Amino acid sequence: MMATMTDAGTEPLFRLLSRYMALDHADRVALSALETGPIRKLNARSDIAREGENPSVVRLLVSGWACRYKDLPDGRRQIVGFFLPGDFCDLNVYILSELDHSIGALTGVRFFEIEPEQFQEVIDQRPNLIRALLWHEMVASGIQRQWLLSIGQRSALERLAHLFVELYYRLQAVGLATGLTFELPITQNHLAEANGLSPVHLNRTLQEMRREGLIELSDRQLKIVDLKHLKKVAMFNSNYLHFNRT
Amino acid sequence: MMATMTDAGTEPLFRLLSRYMALDHADRVALSALETGPIRKLNARSDIAREGENPSVVRLLVSGWACRYKDLPDGRRQIVGFFLPGDFCDLNVYILSELDHSIGALTGVRFFEIEPEQFQEVIDQRPNLIRALLWHEMVASGIQRQWLLSIGQRSALERLAHLFVELYYRLQAVGLATGLTFELPITQNHLAEANGLSPVHLNRTLQEMRREGLIELSDRQLKIVDLKHLKKVAMFNSNYLHFNRT
DNA sequence: CGGAAGCTTGAAGTGCGTCAATAAGCGTGG
DNA sequence: CCACGCTTATTGACGCACTTCAAGCTTCCG
């Protein structure tokens, strides 16, 4: 029982929410009670949901990376956010009827689906949790603002540096960083789409970062070589992540 | 009594929320009960709140334009959202402790402040309202995603076209558009900061739009000359505004 | 009447995009 | 087991959308 709980798909979520506020064992149990359905799997490059759909369930990402993206009629695409393990793909299903963006799997993903009633039941019992979940949504919104600042004002190098530091902190929060190294399972094309850059220029920017001794990247492993310098280049201020518990 | 209600500072807010769902007279009364404190005024170019602060009240903009912005240590600035009459400047004070962005007055503004307890009281009585307010927050988040798409992928002309159509719809929702004309009380500099463009290039893009017969703009009055064409240029899809009641 | 804020224009520079080609890795099927 | 296709990463040459710098103009207001 305890063993299954620690292995549960809700483990990263619990770790994440714990960065925002103190949660107790009962909260932990309540969260794991969300996982009743089967674990679903999808391959990389497949869509989890398309713009215009009206999904009836909330999805919790257990492993792999996904993204929110928007596209234009002529094919241009912008990734507007990453979903990492422990993230909900669209909690706003509750409020809004129709998706105004798509959700795509960037790698193979595993997730499970939660029925609204079931969700409601759990948060009714645990007022702490609804607060933590709202917090998480607000942070997601803050990340979007930070991306606007990046794409609007930062150079390619600064942008990429900022993204890497952000991913480092987010992955660390769900236990997916070991030291200053983490798995970066997405392609340079994805990084380009997230940063509003062409794949070619993104590639050159990556090489510049390596040359400057900021990072090492190979075999999908990103190692931050000089975190202090990287943060300086990115002008990184972690306040927008609102982790107020170490 | 009825007269003061229609003139109330909450009037634009009520109009706005009515675009999302049906609200009744009791909701209207509950909203206007939020306005107990005095109307506060600030001049253009002054800050309503600064990044790092922890405001204890929710502010409702009654007239004038404000914005959310983020800045970098070296002075670069990005406007990440506009506040129009009827918008709350940071409902998330409820959840997050510290502001991760600043709020600035772009024109002279009038607003009033709402204490959390007072706010709580009103929404406890009117479950409809909390739903409408959450809806509004989700739409704000959707607008941010749309801006990311704009700045990341659209050209200067497309970006500006998109912004104008968006502002048109938003202002129309609060009764601030007459036909295809509305007041655009902000400077070209502000437009540049919102679109991640230099003031010079923004000016040239505006002229191009005039030359193409898309808009007329003078004396702070923006007239959309050819809405259909403008929407086409912008590749505008209104779904992200989630106005599901005409 | 002076000074600040905003708009406009010209000239020159550059960060990034586009196009095009190559090469490496990898699963799949004949 | 090799051949094929597909995905991903890389590099060079060239072009352009946008930036920067600079100046002059207007309007407004104290």
XYZ file of C-alpha atoms (C1' of nucleotides) in Angstrom:
552
model
C 0.000 0.000 0.000
C 2.660 2.459 0.998
C 4.817 1.073 -1.738
C 2.222 1.601 -4.420
C 1.627 5.096 -3.123
C 5.215 6.150 -3.570
C 5.243 4.705 -7.047
C 1.947 6.319 -7.890
C 1.495 8.543 -10.926
C 0.592 11.366 -8.587
C 4.032 11.361 -6.977
C 5.533 14.178 -9.098
C 2.391 16.249 -8.606
C 2.648 15.890 -4.857
C 6.295 16.899 -4.891
C 5.451 19.896 -7.004
C 2.568 21.140 -4.885
C 4.708 20.708 -1.796
C 6.966 23.442 -3.138
C 4.106 25.863 -2.792
C 2.721 24.984 0.617
C 2.929 22.368 3.333
C 0.852 19.321 2.510
C 0.256 16.439 4.849
C -0.226 12.746 4.517
C -3.978 13.068 4.082
C -3.401 15.376 1.123
C -1.025 12.839 -0.303
C -3.612 10.097 0.022
C -6.330 12.269 -1.463
C -4.159 13.023 -4.489
C -3.320 9.428 -5.145
C -7.019 8.643 -4.980
C -7.321 10.602 -8.229
C -5.620 7.795 -10.066
C -8.381 5.306 -10.664
C -8.391 4.882 -14.413
C -5.726 3.098 -16.428
C -2.446 4.707 -17.449
C -2.731 5.783 -21.045
C 0.175 6.024 -23.446
C 0.848 8.033 -26.556
C 3.800 8.230 -28.895
C 5.889 11.282 -29.595
C 4.495 13.564 -32.270
C 0.895 12.660 -31.547
C -1.707 15.084 -30.284
C -3.286 14.664 -26.884
C -5.970 17.211 -27.721
C -6.655 19.558 -30.602
C -7.738 23.180 -30.614
C -11.508 23.358 -30.846
C -12.123 20.169 -28.909
C -13.993 20.099 -25.673
C -12.361 17.445 -23.535
C -14.416 16.150 -20.656
C -11.548 14.987 -18.497
C -8.512 16.470 -16.835
C -5.268 14.746 -17.753
C -2.334 14.360 -15.424
C 1.009 13.788 -17.073
C 2.925 10.994 -15.356
C 6.007 10.694 -17.537
C 7.370 12.238 -20.707
C 7.090 15.768 -22.015
C 4.128 17.427 -23.693
C 3.386 20.967 -24.772
C 0.693 23.497 -25.404
C 0.987 24.931 -28.870
C -0.893 27.193 -31.207
C -0.629 27.184 -34.947
C -1.500 29.499 -37.808
C -3.351 28.521 -40.977
C -0.121 28.717 -42.976
C 1.654 26.219 -40.756
C 3.696 28.420 -38.449
C 3.698 26.966 -34.977
C 4.455 28.336 -31.540
C 4.903 26.224 -28.450
C 3.457 28.309 -25.631
C 4.318 26.047 -22.731
C 5.837 22.762 -21.686
C 4.101 20.127 -19.621
C 6.460 18.149 -17.436
C 5.629 15.108 -15.304
C 3.261 16.190 -12.533
C 1.573 18.845 -14.657
C -2.098 18.901 -15.527
C -2.902 19.254 -19.184
C -5.644 21.768 -18.906
C -7.314 22.181 -15.665
C -9.366 24.918 -17.327
C -11.632 22.338 -18.886
C -13.675 23.042 -15.788
C -14.457 26.549 -16.776
C -14.003 27.067 -20.490
C -15.861 24.911 -22.909
C -13.576 24.909 -25.899
C -9.813 24.503 -26.144
C -8.147 27.546 -27.723
C -4.889 25.675 -28.265
C -3.638 22.171 -28.918
C -1.763 19.793 -26.679
C 0.906 17.610 -28.192
C 3.170 14.857 -26.935
C 6.820 15.780 -27.506
C 8.097 12.412 -26.384
C 6.341 9.206 -25.575
C 4.039 10.104 -22.700
C 2.136 8.328 -19.977
C -0.833 10.010 -18.333
C -4.158 9.225 -16.778
C -7.519 10.860 -16.985
C -9.604 12.227 -14.182
C -13.359 12.668 -14.290
C -14.608 16.060 -13.122
C -16.859 14.581 -10.417
C -14.018 12.568 -9.038
C -11.837 15.617 -9.023
C -14.502 17.647 -7.326
C -14.901 15.054 -4.611
C -11.247 15.099 -3.735
C -10.860 18.840 -3.537
C -14.042 19.203 -1.549
C -12.438 17.091 1.141
C -9.093 18.855 1.066
C -9.296 22.663 0.949
C -5.516 22.795 0.976
C -5.375 21.066 -2.342
C -7.603 23.414 -4.242
C -5.429 26.248 -3.047
C -2.288 24.466 -4.151
C -3.806 23.670 -7.520
C -4.885 27.253 -8.081
C -1.378 28.292 -7.112
C 0.001 25.970 -9.742
C -2.254 27.482 -12.379
C -1.165 30.992 -11.410
C 2.449 29.962 -11.695
C 1.722 28.571 -15.157
C 0.341 31.971 -16.058
C 3.450 33.640 -14.638
C 5.627 31.400 -16.765
C 3.706 32.559 -19.830
C 4.438 36.159 -18.899
C 8.089 35.353 -18.514
C 8.100 33.745 -21.964
C 6.540 36.883 -23.401
C 9.363 38.893 -21.910
C 11.872 36.432 -23.323
C 10.522 36.288 -26.833
C 9.744 39.983 -26.943
C 12.980 41.339 -25.526
C 15.707 38.777 -25.040
C 18.205 37.776 -27.723
C 18.376 34.178 -28.894
C 21.205 33.387 -26.496
C 19.483 35.006 -23.537
C 16.211 33.294 -24.358
C 17.664 29.856 -24.534
C 19.700 30.406 -21.376
C 16.546 31.500 -19.585
C 14.595 28.498 -20.747
C 17.280 26.095 -19.587
C 17.410 27.603 -16.121
C 13.624 27.526 -15.896
C 13.508 23.882 -16.946
C 16.235 23.077 -14.463
C 14.198 24.514 -11.585
C 10.963 22.931 -12.699
C 12.487 19.515 -13.196
C 14.288 19.741 -9.906
C 10.946 20.401 -8.228
C 9.599 17.085 -9.435
C 12.795 15.200 -8.728
C 13.963 14.886 -12.316
C 17.288 16.642 -12.021
C 20.418 15.010 -10.676
C 22.801 17.711 -9.640
C 22.970 20.183 -12.501
C 22.103 17.596 -15.090
C 18.720 16.641 -16.454
C 17.248 14.822 -19.380
C 16.165 17.093 -22.212
C 14.213 14.654 -24.341
C 12.988 17.089 -26.970
C 14.451 18.072 -30.319
C 16.155 21.285 -31.356
C 13.129 21.886 -33.513
C 10.926 21.919 -30.416
C 13.283 24.331 -28.689
C 13.126 26.550 -31.753
C 9.330 26.494 -31.780
C 9.199 27.372 -28.109
C 11.578 30.285 -28.506
C 10.230 31.761 -31.700
C 13.460 31.028 -33.539
C 14.351 29.120 -36.688
C 15.834 25.664 -36.194
C 19.023 26.789 -37.892
C 19.555 29.713 -35.615
C 18.682 27.670 -32.576
C 21.346 25.176 -33.501
C 23.930 27.937 -33.815
C 22.894 29.425 -30.518
C 23.291 26.055 -28.816
C 26.791 25.805 -30.185
C 27.574 29.255 -28.906
C 26.399 28.215 -25.437
C 28.669 25.200 -25.551
C 31.569 27.309 -26.770
C 31.038 29.763 -23.930
C 31.187 26.928 -21.423
C 27.629 27.436 -20.255
C 26.240 23.994 -20.943
C 27.005 20.572 -22.273
C 24.363 18.807 -24.306
C 24.555 15.433 -25.910
C 22.513 12.252 -25.954
C 19.532 14.218 -24.647
C 21.350 14.995 -21.424
C 21.700 18.650 -20.564
C 24.372 19.571 -18.083
C 24.547 23.094 -16.776
C 28.256 23.754 -16.507
C 28.136 27.223 -15.011
C 24.779 27.941 -13.408
C 25.767 31.335 -12.065
C 26.955 32.539 -15.431
C 23.944 31.029 -17.174
C 21.568 32.870 -14.849
C 23.461 36.078 -15.423
C 23.259 35.733 -19.192
C 19.535 34.977 -18.917
C 18.938 37.731 -16.362
C 17.106 35.057 -14.456
C 14.997 35.910 -11.425
C 13.232 32.919 -9.943
C 10.448 34.897 -8.278
C 7.930 34.028 -10.990
C 8.064 30.343 -10.128
C 6.736 31.156 -6.651
C 8.462 28.277 -4.928
C 8.276 29.662 -1.441
C 9.243 26.494 0.311
C 12.724 25.299 -0.575
C -30.724 54.053 -6.872
C -31.073 52.479 -10.262
C -29.387 55.520 -11.697
C -26.320 55.191 -9.528
C -26.153 51.521 -10.323
C -25.947 52.059 -14.045
C -23.302 54.705 -13.543
C -21.409 52.531 -11.117
C -17.762 51.658 -11.560
C -18.759 48.032 -11.831
C -20.811 48.623 -14.959
C -18.101 47.631 -17.476
C -17.280 44.560 -15.408
C -20.896 43.461 -15.459
C -21.111 43.927 -19.205
C -17.945 41.929 -19.642
C -18.963 39.010 -17.459
C -22.310 38.910 -19.221
C -20.460 37.955 -22.384
C -19.421 34.744 -20.711
C -22.647 33.634 -19.056
C -26.117 34.830 -18.188
C -26.116 36.978 -15.085
C -29.219 38.271 -13.366
C -30.168 41.370 -11.478
C -29.036 39.907 -8.161
C -25.586 39.329 -9.628
C -25.567 42.904 -10.826
C -26.424 44.174 -7.373
C -23.823 41.939 -5.749
C -21.151 43.269 -8.073
C -21.967 46.881 -7.431
C -21.777 46.146 -3.720
C -18.063 45.675 -4.243
C -17.656 49.384 -4.731
C -17.551 50.730 -1.213
C -14.269 52.551 -1.071
C -13.492 55.831 -2.819
C -12.514 56.079 -6.460
C -8.776 56.475 -6.688
C -6.976 58.268 -9.470
C -3.507 58.044 -10.910
C -1.768 59.874 -13.723
C -0.368 58.336 -16.846
C 3.150 56.990 -16.514
C 2.733 56.151 -12.842
C 2.884 52.671 -11.401
C -0.117 51.106 -9.752
C 2.029 48.333 -8.300
C 5.614 47.232 -8.645
C 7.103 43.794 -9.062
C 8.012 42.385 -5.679
C 5.194 44.082 -3.843
C 2.515 42.177 -2.052
C -0.682 44.154 -2.487
C -3.462 43.357 -0.055
C -6.338 44.525 -2.203
C -7.836 43.700 -5.563
C -8.140 46.690 -7.864
C -10.915 47.139 -10.380
C -10.162 49.487 -13.244
C -13.065 51.852 -13.888
C -11.673 54.089 -16.609
C -8.439 54.540 -18.498
C -5.923 51.968 -19.648
C -3.286 50.172 -17.607
C -0.895 47.341 -18.337
C 1.042 44.499 -16.887
C 4.693 44.757 -17.743
C 7.965 43.095 -16.942
C 11.362 44.688 -17.226
C 14.947 43.549 -17.363
C 17.823 44.966 -15.315
C 19.172 46.763 -18.376
C 15.953 48.653 -18.997
C 14.273 46.619 -21.719
C 10.565 46.448 -21.102
C 7.799 44.183 -22.300
C 4.131 44.912 -21.854
C 2.519 41.510 -21.319
C -1.110 42.579 -21.172
C -3.499 45.498 -21.280
C -6.054 46.274 -18.601
C -9.172 47.911 -19.971
C -12.083 49.332 -17.992
C -13.839 46.463 -16.220
C -10.647 44.467 -15.727
C -9.218 43.443 -12.387
C -5.608 44.320 -11.851
C -4.495 41.090 -10.314
C -7.041 38.851 -8.914
C -4.202 36.462 -8.126
C -3.324 38.443 -5.050
C -5.566 35.888 -3.426
C -3.270 33.034 -4.080
C 0.240 34.237 -4.735
C 2.006 36.347 -2.211
C 4.368 38.369 -4.329
C 3.825 40.144 -7.641
C 6.088 38.804 -10.386
C 5.377 41.780 -12.639
C 4.509 45.445 -12.417
C 1.280 47.240 -13.166
C 1.444 50.651 -14.771
C -1.075 53.300 -15.741
C -0.828 54.042 -19.466
C -3.304 56.907 -19.299
C -4.902 58.665 -16.415
C -6.826 55.919 -14.619
C -9.654 55.661 -12.137
C -10.049 52.520 -10.069
C -11.218 51.363 -6.694
C -9.864 48.855 -4.256
C -11.613 45.828 -2.862
C -10.726 44.144 0.397
C -10.380 40.380 0.221
C -13.020 39.733 2.898
C -15.493 41.918 1.093
C -14.768 40.117 -2.096
C -15.158 36.763 -0.441
C -18.515 37.738 0.983
C -19.922 38.674 -2.383
C -18.806 35.589 -4.223
C -19.975 33.329 -1.414
C -23.482 34.610 -2.029
C -23.322 34.372 -5.802
C -21.794 31.150 -7.117
C -22.416 32.360 -10.636
C -20.009 35.198 -10.100
C -17.043 33.163 -9.014
C -17.490 31.081 -12.111
C -17.642 34.170 -14.301
C -14.572 35.633 -12.634
C -12.594 32.440 -13.061
C -13.696 32.452 -16.674
C -12.342 35.949 -17.056
C -8.997 34.904 -15.607
C -8.808 31.944 -17.978
C -9.514 34.235 -20.899
C -6.710 36.510 -19.725
C -4.433 33.515 -19.805
C -5.645 32.652 -23.299
C -4.855 36.170 -24.438
C -1.323 35.734 -23.167
C -0.996 32.569 -25.240
C -2.248 34.428 -28.271
C 0.336 37.144 -27.676
C 3.045 34.505 -27.502
C 1.930 33.240 -30.878
C 1.931 36.787 -32.219
C 5.325 37.809 -30.970
C 6.875 34.444 -31.707
C 5.517 33.914 -35.208
C 3.704 36.858 -36.706
C 5.370 39.666 -38.630
C 5.138 43.231 -37.389
C 2.170 43.965 -39.634
C 0.328 40.795 -38.655
C 1.007 41.397 -34.992
C -0.303 44.884 -34.971
C -3.337 43.890 -37.016
C -4.069 41.136 -34.535
C -3.755 43.422 -31.567
C -6.140 45.955 -33.065
C -8.790 43.349 -33.749
C -8.405 41.981 -30.238
C -8.731 45.416 -28.698
C -11.755 46.079 -30.848
C -13.550 43.003 -29.533
C -12.547 43.608 -25.943
C -13.565 47.239 -25.998
C -16.800 46.381 -27.699
C -17.553 43.954 -24.880
C -17.419 46.757 -22.345
C -19.283 49.225 -24.518
C -16.294 51.327 -25.511
C -16.502 50.925 -29.261
C -18.843 52.883 -31.480
C -19.204 51.035 -34.729
C -15.723 50.154 -35.882
C -14.141 53.060 -34.087
C -12.656 53.188 -30.617
C -10.376 55.366 -28.586
C -6.791 54.180 -28.508
C -5.396 56.400 -25.768
C -1.909 54.935 -25.628
C 1.260 55.985 -27.402
C 3.102 54.308 -30.248
C 5.798 53.581 -27.749
C 3.365 51.532 -25.704
C 2.248 49.647 -28.788
C 5.887 48.939 -29.559
C 6.539 47.628 -26.053
C 3.514 45.366 -26.237
C 4.519 43.933 -29.589
C 8.208 43.467 -28.958
C 9.086 45.992 -31.661
C 11.158 49.159 -31.787
C 9.179 52.422 -31.767
C 10.586 53.312 -35.162
C 9.484 50.131 -36.795
C 6.115 50.310 -35.123
C 5.593 53.745 -36.590
C 6.440 52.488 -40.050
C 4.149 49.516 -39.661
C 1.297 51.821 -38.686
C 1.859 53.826 -41.808
C 1.810 50.697 -43.868
C -1.534 49.759 -42.352
C -2.915 53.157 -43.249
C -1.517 52.908 -46.762
C -3.147 49.513 -47.199
C -6.485 50.954 -46.205
C -6.774 48.786 -43.117
C -7.159 51.460 -40.478
C -7.301 55.157 -39.846
C -5.647 56.513 -36.751
C -5.425 60.068 -35.603
C -6.198 62.033 -32.480
C -6.165 58.782 -30.514
C -9.144 57.507 -32.449
C -8.673 54.192 -34.198
C -11.064 53.395 -36.995
C -11.020 49.953 -38.519
C -11.655 50.628 -42.182
C -11.742 47.062 -43.436
C -12.395 44.612 -40.616
C -12.577 41.578 -42.828
C -9.246 42.331 -44.443
C -7.686 43.212 -41.114
C -8.755 39.883 -39.629
C -7.381 38.084 -42.636
C -4.034 39.805 -42.368
C -3.925 38.996 -38.653
C -5.175 35.436 -39.150
C -7.589 36.277 -36.393
C -9.709 33.609 -34.762
C -11.845 34.913 -31.937
C -12.204 31.581 -30.153
C -9.598 32.484 -27.530
C -11.756 35.287 -26.180
C -14.422 32.758 -25.256
C -17.325 35.117 -25.686
C -19.985 32.503 -26.033
C -22.922 34.817 -25.642
C -23.099 37.405 -28.398
C 8.083 80.916 -24.364
C 10.559 76.981 -22.972
C 10.623 72.119 -22.282
C 8.813 67.609 -22.307
C 6.340 64.062 -24.829
C 5.145 62.160 -28.954
C 5.457 61.398 -34.010
C 8.034 61.053 -38.317
C 11.816 60.310 -41.487
C 16.498 58.903 -43.381
C 20.586 56.148 -43.441
C 23.182 52.429 -42.036
C 23.923 48.107 -39.501
C 22.793 43.384 -37.765
C 20.507 39.377 -35.765
C 18.101 36.219 -37.432
C 15.577 33.704 -41.347
C 15.669 31.127 -45.645
C 17.428 27.963 -48.827
C 20.076 24.170 -49.753
C 23.079 20.466 -49.065
C 25.323 16.883 -46.183
C 25.707 13.574 -42.791
C 24.578 10.642 -38.864
C 21.362 7.659 -36.389
C 17.721 4.385 -36.240
C 13.928 1.510 -36.857
C 11.638 -1.345 -40.398
C 10.980 -4.511 -43.830
C 12.419 -7.196 -47.758
C 21.914 -8.193 -43.353
C 21.589 -4.554 -46.100
C 18.646 -0.965 -48.035
C 15.502 2.368 -47.479
C 13.159 6.147 -45.476
C 12.505 9.201 -41.856
C 14.102 12.176 -38.237
C 17.533 14.989 -36.418
C 21.656 17.684 -36.360
C 24.873 20.540 -38.761
C 27.027 23.967 -41.955
C 27.519 27.702 -45.678
C 25.858 31.440 -48.407
C 22.721 34.898 -48.926
C 18.853 37.997 -47.936
C 15.794 40.761 -45.333
C 12.877 42.387 -41.463
C 13.820 44.764 -38.062
C 17.049 47.728 -34.978
C 19.875 51.616 -33.998
C 21.248 56.218 -34.303
C 20.185 60.702 -35.345
C 17.667 64.625 -36.481
C 13.716 67.531 -36.978
C 8.972 68.378 -36.295
C 4.674 69.154 -33.811
C 1.681 69.651 -29.916
C 0.678 70.659 -25.502
C 1.136 72.765 -21.143
C 3.026 75.194 -17.265
